mmCIF file of C-alpha atoms in Angstrom:
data_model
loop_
_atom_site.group_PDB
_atom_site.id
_atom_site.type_symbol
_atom_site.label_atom_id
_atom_site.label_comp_id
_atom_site.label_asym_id
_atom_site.label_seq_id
_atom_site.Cartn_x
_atom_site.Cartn_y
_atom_site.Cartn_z
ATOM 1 C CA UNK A 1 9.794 6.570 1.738
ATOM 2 C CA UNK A 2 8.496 9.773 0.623
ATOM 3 C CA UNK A 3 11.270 10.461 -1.899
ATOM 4 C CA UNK A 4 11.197 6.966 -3.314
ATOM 5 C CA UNK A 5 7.116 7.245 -4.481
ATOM 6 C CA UNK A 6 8.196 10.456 -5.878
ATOM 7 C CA UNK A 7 11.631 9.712 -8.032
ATOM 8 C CA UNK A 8 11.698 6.068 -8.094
ATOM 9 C CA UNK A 9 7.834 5.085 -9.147
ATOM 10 C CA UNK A 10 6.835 5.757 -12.598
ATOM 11 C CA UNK A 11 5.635 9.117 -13.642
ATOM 12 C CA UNK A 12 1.662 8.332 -13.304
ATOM 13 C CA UNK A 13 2.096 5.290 -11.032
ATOM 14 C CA UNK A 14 -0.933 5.446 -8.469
ATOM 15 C CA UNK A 15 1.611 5.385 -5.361
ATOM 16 C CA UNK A 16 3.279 8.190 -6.939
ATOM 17 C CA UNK A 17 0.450 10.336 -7.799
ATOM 18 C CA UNK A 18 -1.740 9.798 -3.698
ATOM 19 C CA UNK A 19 1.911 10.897 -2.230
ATOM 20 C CA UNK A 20 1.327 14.370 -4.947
ATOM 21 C CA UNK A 21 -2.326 13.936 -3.222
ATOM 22 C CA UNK A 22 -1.632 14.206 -0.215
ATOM 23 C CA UNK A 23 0.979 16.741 -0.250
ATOM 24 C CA UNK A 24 -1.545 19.226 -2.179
ATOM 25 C CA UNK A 25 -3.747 18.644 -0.078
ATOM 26 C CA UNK A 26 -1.891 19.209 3.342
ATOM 27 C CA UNK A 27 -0.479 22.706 1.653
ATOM 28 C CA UNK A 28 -3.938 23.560 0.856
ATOM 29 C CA UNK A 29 -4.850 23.436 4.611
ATOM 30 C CA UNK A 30 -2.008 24.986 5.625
ATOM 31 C CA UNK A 31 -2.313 27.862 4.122
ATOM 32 C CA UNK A 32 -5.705 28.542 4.371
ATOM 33 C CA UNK A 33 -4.735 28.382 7.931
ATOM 34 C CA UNK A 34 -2.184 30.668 8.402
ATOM 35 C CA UNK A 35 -4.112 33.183 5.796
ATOM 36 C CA UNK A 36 -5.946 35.097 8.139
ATOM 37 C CA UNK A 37 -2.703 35.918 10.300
ATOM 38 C CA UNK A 38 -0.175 36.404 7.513
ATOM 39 C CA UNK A 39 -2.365 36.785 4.607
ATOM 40 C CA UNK A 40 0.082 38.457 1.833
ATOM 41 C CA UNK A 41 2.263 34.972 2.219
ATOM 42 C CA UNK A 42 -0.525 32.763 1.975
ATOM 43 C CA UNK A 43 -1.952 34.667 -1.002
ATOM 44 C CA UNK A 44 1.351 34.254 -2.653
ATOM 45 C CA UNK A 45 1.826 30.635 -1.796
ATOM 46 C CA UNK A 46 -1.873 30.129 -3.504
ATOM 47 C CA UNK A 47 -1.192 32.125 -6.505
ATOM 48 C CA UNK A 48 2.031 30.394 -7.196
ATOM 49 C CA UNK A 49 0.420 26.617 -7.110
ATOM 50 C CA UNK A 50 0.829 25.021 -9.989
ATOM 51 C CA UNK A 51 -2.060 22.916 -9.866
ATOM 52 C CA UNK A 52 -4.403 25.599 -9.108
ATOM 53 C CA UNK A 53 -6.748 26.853 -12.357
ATOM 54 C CA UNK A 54 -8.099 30.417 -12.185
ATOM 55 C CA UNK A 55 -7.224 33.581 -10.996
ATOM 56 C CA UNK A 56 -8.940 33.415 -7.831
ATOM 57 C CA UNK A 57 -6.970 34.384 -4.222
ATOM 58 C CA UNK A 58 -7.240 32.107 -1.098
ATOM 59 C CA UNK A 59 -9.748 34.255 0.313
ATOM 60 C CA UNK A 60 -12.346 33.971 -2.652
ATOM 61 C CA UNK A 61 -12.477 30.318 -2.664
ATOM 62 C CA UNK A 62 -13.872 29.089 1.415
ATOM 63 C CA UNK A 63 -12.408 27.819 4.237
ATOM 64 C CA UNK A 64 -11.288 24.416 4.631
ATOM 65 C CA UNK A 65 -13.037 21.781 3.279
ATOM 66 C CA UNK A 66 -11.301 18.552 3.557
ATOM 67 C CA UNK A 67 -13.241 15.782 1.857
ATOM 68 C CA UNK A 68 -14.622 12.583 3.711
ATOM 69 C CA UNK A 69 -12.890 10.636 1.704
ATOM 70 C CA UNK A 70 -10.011 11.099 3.929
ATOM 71 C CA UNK A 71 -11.763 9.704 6.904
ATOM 72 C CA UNK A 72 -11.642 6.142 6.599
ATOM 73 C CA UNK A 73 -12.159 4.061 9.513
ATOM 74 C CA UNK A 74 -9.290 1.906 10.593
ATOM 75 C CA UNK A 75 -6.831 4.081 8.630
ATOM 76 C CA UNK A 76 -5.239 6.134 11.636
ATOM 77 C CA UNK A 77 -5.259 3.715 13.668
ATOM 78 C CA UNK A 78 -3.292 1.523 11.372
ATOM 79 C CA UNK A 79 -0.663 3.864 10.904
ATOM 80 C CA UNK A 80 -0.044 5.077 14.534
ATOM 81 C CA UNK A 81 0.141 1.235 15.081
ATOM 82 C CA UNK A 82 2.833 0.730 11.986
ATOM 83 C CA UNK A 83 4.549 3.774 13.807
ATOM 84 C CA UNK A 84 4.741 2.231 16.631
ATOM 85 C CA UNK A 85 6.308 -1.080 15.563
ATOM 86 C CA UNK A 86 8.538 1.409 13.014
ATOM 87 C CA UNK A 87 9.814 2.906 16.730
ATOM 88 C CA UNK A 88 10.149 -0.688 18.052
ATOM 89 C CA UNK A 89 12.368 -2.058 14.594
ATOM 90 C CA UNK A 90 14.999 1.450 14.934
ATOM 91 C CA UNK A 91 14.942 1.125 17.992
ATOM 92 C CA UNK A 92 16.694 -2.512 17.901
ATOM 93 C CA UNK A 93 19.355 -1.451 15.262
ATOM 94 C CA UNK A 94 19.875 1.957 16.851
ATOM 95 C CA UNK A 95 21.961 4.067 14.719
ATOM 96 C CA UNK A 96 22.367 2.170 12.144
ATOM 97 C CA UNK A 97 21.131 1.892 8.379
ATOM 98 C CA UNK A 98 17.787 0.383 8.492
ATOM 99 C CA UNK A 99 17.703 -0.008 4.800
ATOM 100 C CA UNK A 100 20.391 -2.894 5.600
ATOM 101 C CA UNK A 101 17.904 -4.960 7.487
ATOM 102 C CA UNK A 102 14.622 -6.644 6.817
ATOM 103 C CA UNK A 103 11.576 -5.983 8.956
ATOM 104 C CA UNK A 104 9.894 -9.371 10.549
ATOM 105 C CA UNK A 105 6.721 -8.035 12.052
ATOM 106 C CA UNK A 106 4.645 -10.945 13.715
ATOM 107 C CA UNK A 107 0.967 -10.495 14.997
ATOM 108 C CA UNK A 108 -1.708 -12.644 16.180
ATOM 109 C CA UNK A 109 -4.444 -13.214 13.726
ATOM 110 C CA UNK A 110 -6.779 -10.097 15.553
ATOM 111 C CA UNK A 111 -8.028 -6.516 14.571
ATOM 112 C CA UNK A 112 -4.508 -5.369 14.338
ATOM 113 C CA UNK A 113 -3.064 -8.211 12.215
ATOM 114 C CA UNK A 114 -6.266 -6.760 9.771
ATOM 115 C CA UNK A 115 -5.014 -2.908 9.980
ATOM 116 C CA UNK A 116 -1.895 -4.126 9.445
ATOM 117 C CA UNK A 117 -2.870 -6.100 6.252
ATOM 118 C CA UNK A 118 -4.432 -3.081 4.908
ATOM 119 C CA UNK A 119 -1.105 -1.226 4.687
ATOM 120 C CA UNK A 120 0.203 -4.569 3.388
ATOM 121 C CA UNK A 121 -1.279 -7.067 1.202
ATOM 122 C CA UNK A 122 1.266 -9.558 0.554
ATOM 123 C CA UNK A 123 3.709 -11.578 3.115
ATOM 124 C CA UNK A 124 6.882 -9.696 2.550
ATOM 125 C CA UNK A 125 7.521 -6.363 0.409
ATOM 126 C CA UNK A 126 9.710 -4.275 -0.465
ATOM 127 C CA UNK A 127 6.777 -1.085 -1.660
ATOM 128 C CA UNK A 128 4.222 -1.703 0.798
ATOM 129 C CA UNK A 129 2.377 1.165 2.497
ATOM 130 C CA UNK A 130 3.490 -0.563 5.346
ATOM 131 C CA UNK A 131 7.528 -1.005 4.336
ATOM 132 C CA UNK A 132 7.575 2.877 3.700
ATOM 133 C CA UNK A 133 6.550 3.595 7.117
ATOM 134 C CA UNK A 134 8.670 1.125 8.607
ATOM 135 C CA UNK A 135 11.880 2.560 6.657
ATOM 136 C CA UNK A 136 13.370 -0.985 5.670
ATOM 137 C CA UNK A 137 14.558 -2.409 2.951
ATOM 138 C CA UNK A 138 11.611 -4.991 3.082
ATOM 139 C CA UNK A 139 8.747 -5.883 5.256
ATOM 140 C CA UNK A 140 7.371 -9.518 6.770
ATOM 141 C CA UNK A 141 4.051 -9.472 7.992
ATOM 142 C CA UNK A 142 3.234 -12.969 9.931
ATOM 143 C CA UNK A 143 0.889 -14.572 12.289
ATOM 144 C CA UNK A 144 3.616 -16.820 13.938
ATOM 145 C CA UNK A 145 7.127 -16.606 14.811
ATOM 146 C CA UNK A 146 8.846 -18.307 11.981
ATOM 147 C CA UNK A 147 10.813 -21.649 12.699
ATOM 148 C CA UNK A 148 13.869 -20.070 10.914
ATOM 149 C CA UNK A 149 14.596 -17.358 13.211
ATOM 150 C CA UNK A 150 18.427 -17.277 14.371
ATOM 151 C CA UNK A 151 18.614 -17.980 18.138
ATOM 152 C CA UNK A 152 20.379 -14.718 18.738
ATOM 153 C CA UNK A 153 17.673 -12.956 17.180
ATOM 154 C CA UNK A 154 16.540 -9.174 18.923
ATOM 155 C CA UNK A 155 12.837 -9.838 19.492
ATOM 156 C CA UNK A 156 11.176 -6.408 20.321
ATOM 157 C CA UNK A 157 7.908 -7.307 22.054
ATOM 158 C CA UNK A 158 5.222 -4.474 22.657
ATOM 159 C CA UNK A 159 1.468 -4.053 23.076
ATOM 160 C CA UNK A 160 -0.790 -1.249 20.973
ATOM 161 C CA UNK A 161 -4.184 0.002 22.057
ATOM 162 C CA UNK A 162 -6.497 -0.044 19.086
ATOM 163 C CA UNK A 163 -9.829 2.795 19.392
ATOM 164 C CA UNK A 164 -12.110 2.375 17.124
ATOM 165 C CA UNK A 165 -15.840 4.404 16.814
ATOM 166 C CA UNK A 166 -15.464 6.392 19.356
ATOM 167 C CA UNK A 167 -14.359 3.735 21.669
ATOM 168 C CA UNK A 168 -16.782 1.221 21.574
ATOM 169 C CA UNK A 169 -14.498 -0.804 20.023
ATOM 170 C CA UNK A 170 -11.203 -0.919 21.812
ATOM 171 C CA UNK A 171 -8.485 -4.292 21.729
ATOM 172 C CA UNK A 172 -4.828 -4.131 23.152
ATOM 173 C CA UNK A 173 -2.877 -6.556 20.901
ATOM 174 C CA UNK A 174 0.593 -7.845 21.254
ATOM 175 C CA UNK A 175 3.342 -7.649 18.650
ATOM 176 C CA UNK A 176 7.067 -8.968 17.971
ATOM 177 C CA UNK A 177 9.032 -6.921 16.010
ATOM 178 C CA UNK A 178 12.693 -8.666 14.469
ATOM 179 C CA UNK A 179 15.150 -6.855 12.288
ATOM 180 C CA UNK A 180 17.448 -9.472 10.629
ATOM 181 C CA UNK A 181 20.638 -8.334 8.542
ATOM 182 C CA UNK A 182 19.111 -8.421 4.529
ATOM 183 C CA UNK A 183 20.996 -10.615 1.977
ATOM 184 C CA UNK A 184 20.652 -8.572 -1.336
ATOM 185 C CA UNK A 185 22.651 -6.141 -2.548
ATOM 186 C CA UNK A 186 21.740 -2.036 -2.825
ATOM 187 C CA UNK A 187 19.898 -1.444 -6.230
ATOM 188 C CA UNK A 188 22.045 1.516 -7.603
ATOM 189 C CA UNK A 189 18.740 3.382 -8.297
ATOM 190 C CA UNK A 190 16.690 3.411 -5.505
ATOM 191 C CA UNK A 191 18.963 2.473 -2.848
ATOM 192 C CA UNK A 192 17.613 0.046 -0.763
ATOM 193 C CA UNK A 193 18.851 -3.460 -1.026
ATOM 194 C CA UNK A 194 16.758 -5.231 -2.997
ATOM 195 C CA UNK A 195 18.885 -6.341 -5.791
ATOM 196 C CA UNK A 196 21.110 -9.537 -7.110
ATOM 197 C CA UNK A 197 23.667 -7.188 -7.744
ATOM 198 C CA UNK A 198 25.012 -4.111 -6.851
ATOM 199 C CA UNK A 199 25.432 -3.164 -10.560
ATOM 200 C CA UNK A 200 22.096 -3.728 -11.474
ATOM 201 C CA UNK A 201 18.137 -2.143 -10.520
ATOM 202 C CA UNK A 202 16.349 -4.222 -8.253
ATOM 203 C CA UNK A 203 13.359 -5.870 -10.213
ATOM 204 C CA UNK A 204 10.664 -2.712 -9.259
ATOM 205 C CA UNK A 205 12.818 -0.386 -10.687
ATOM 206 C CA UNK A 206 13.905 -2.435 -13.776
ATOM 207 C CA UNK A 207 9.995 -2.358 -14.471
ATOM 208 C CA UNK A 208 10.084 1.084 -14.415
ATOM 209 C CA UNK A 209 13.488 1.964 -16.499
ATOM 210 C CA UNK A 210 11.437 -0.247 -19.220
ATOM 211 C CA UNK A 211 8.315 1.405 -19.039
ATOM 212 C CA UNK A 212 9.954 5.205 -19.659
ATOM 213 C CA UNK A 213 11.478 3.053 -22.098
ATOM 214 C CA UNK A 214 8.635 2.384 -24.112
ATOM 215 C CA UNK A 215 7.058 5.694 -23.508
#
């Protein structure tokens, strides 16, 4: 997921340019961590950013100062949750390709049905927040199980134990979990199988082939 905000979005997409975010900002930390133990390395890892302006070395500009803008509420425990349904869905296809399936994640309407909605807007994606973590090809986010599901189906049941504020708010909710075989064919560009064809870019990546286009 990872590689496909960074080569498959567009240059200055918004997914593309938080996943550039984030990754400065965990190096930043890091080395300002490990500076005081091997400080020649982490001096040359900070002179050698390429985002950095000045001249001045890790040890001129503070300790670490990570903004509060990271520390939205919900936001962990939405993505341990995701994890833990993401463990559930390989888990049922164990070792195979889980860009060949579809993730059908059903929830009871609830606090984690909510954190769950924050990584994931829409009923099924294929570029959700909450698709990347769950490494599939796309993602179903649902309230009920659906009436079409095959009889044979693999339902993965399991519980997660939401903490919120310290504790005073804590809920154990109940999830299903279903991989089902996806119908579409691998998009030659990003590689998950989300296209009509085999021979041509599913429809996010035909958006962005035009845009360079016009650029």
């Amino acid at each position: 997921s990872l590689s496909c905000r960074l080569y498959c979005e567009e240059e200055k997409d918004p997914k593309r340019r938080s996943c550039q975010t984030v990754l400065a900002e965990a190096l930043d930390i890091v080395v300002r961590s490990f500076a005081p133990i091997l400080p020649h390395l982490a001096e040359e890892v900070f002179q050698h950013l390429p985002y950095k302006k000045g001249s001045e070395g890790v040890f001129r500009t503070g300790w670490i100062n990570a903004s509060s803008a990271w520390k939205k509420p919900g936001i962990e425990e939405a993505i341990e949750g995701a994890c833990a349904m993401r463990d559930s869905f390989l888990g049922s296809i164990s070792g195979k390709n889980a860009l060949e399936y579809e993730a059908v994640i059903v929830i009871e309407p609830g606090l984690l049905f909510e954190l769950m909605e924050a990584l994931q807007a829409e009923e099924t994606s294929s570029v959700s927040q909450l698709n990347e973590i769950m490494m599939a090809s796309q993602t179903t986010l649902l309230s009920e199980l659906p009436k079409e599901t095959p009889a044979d189906a693999n339902i993965i049941e399991g519980t997660f134990l939401i903490n919120l504020e310290g504790g005073d708010i804590r809920e154990e909710s109940s999830y299903k979990v279903i991989a089902l075989p996806i119908a579409k064919a691998k998009c030659p560009r990003c590689r998950r199988y989300t296209s009509d064809s085999s021979s041509t870019p599913c429809p996010r990546c035909l958006k962005v082939i035009a845009g360079k286009g016009s650029t």
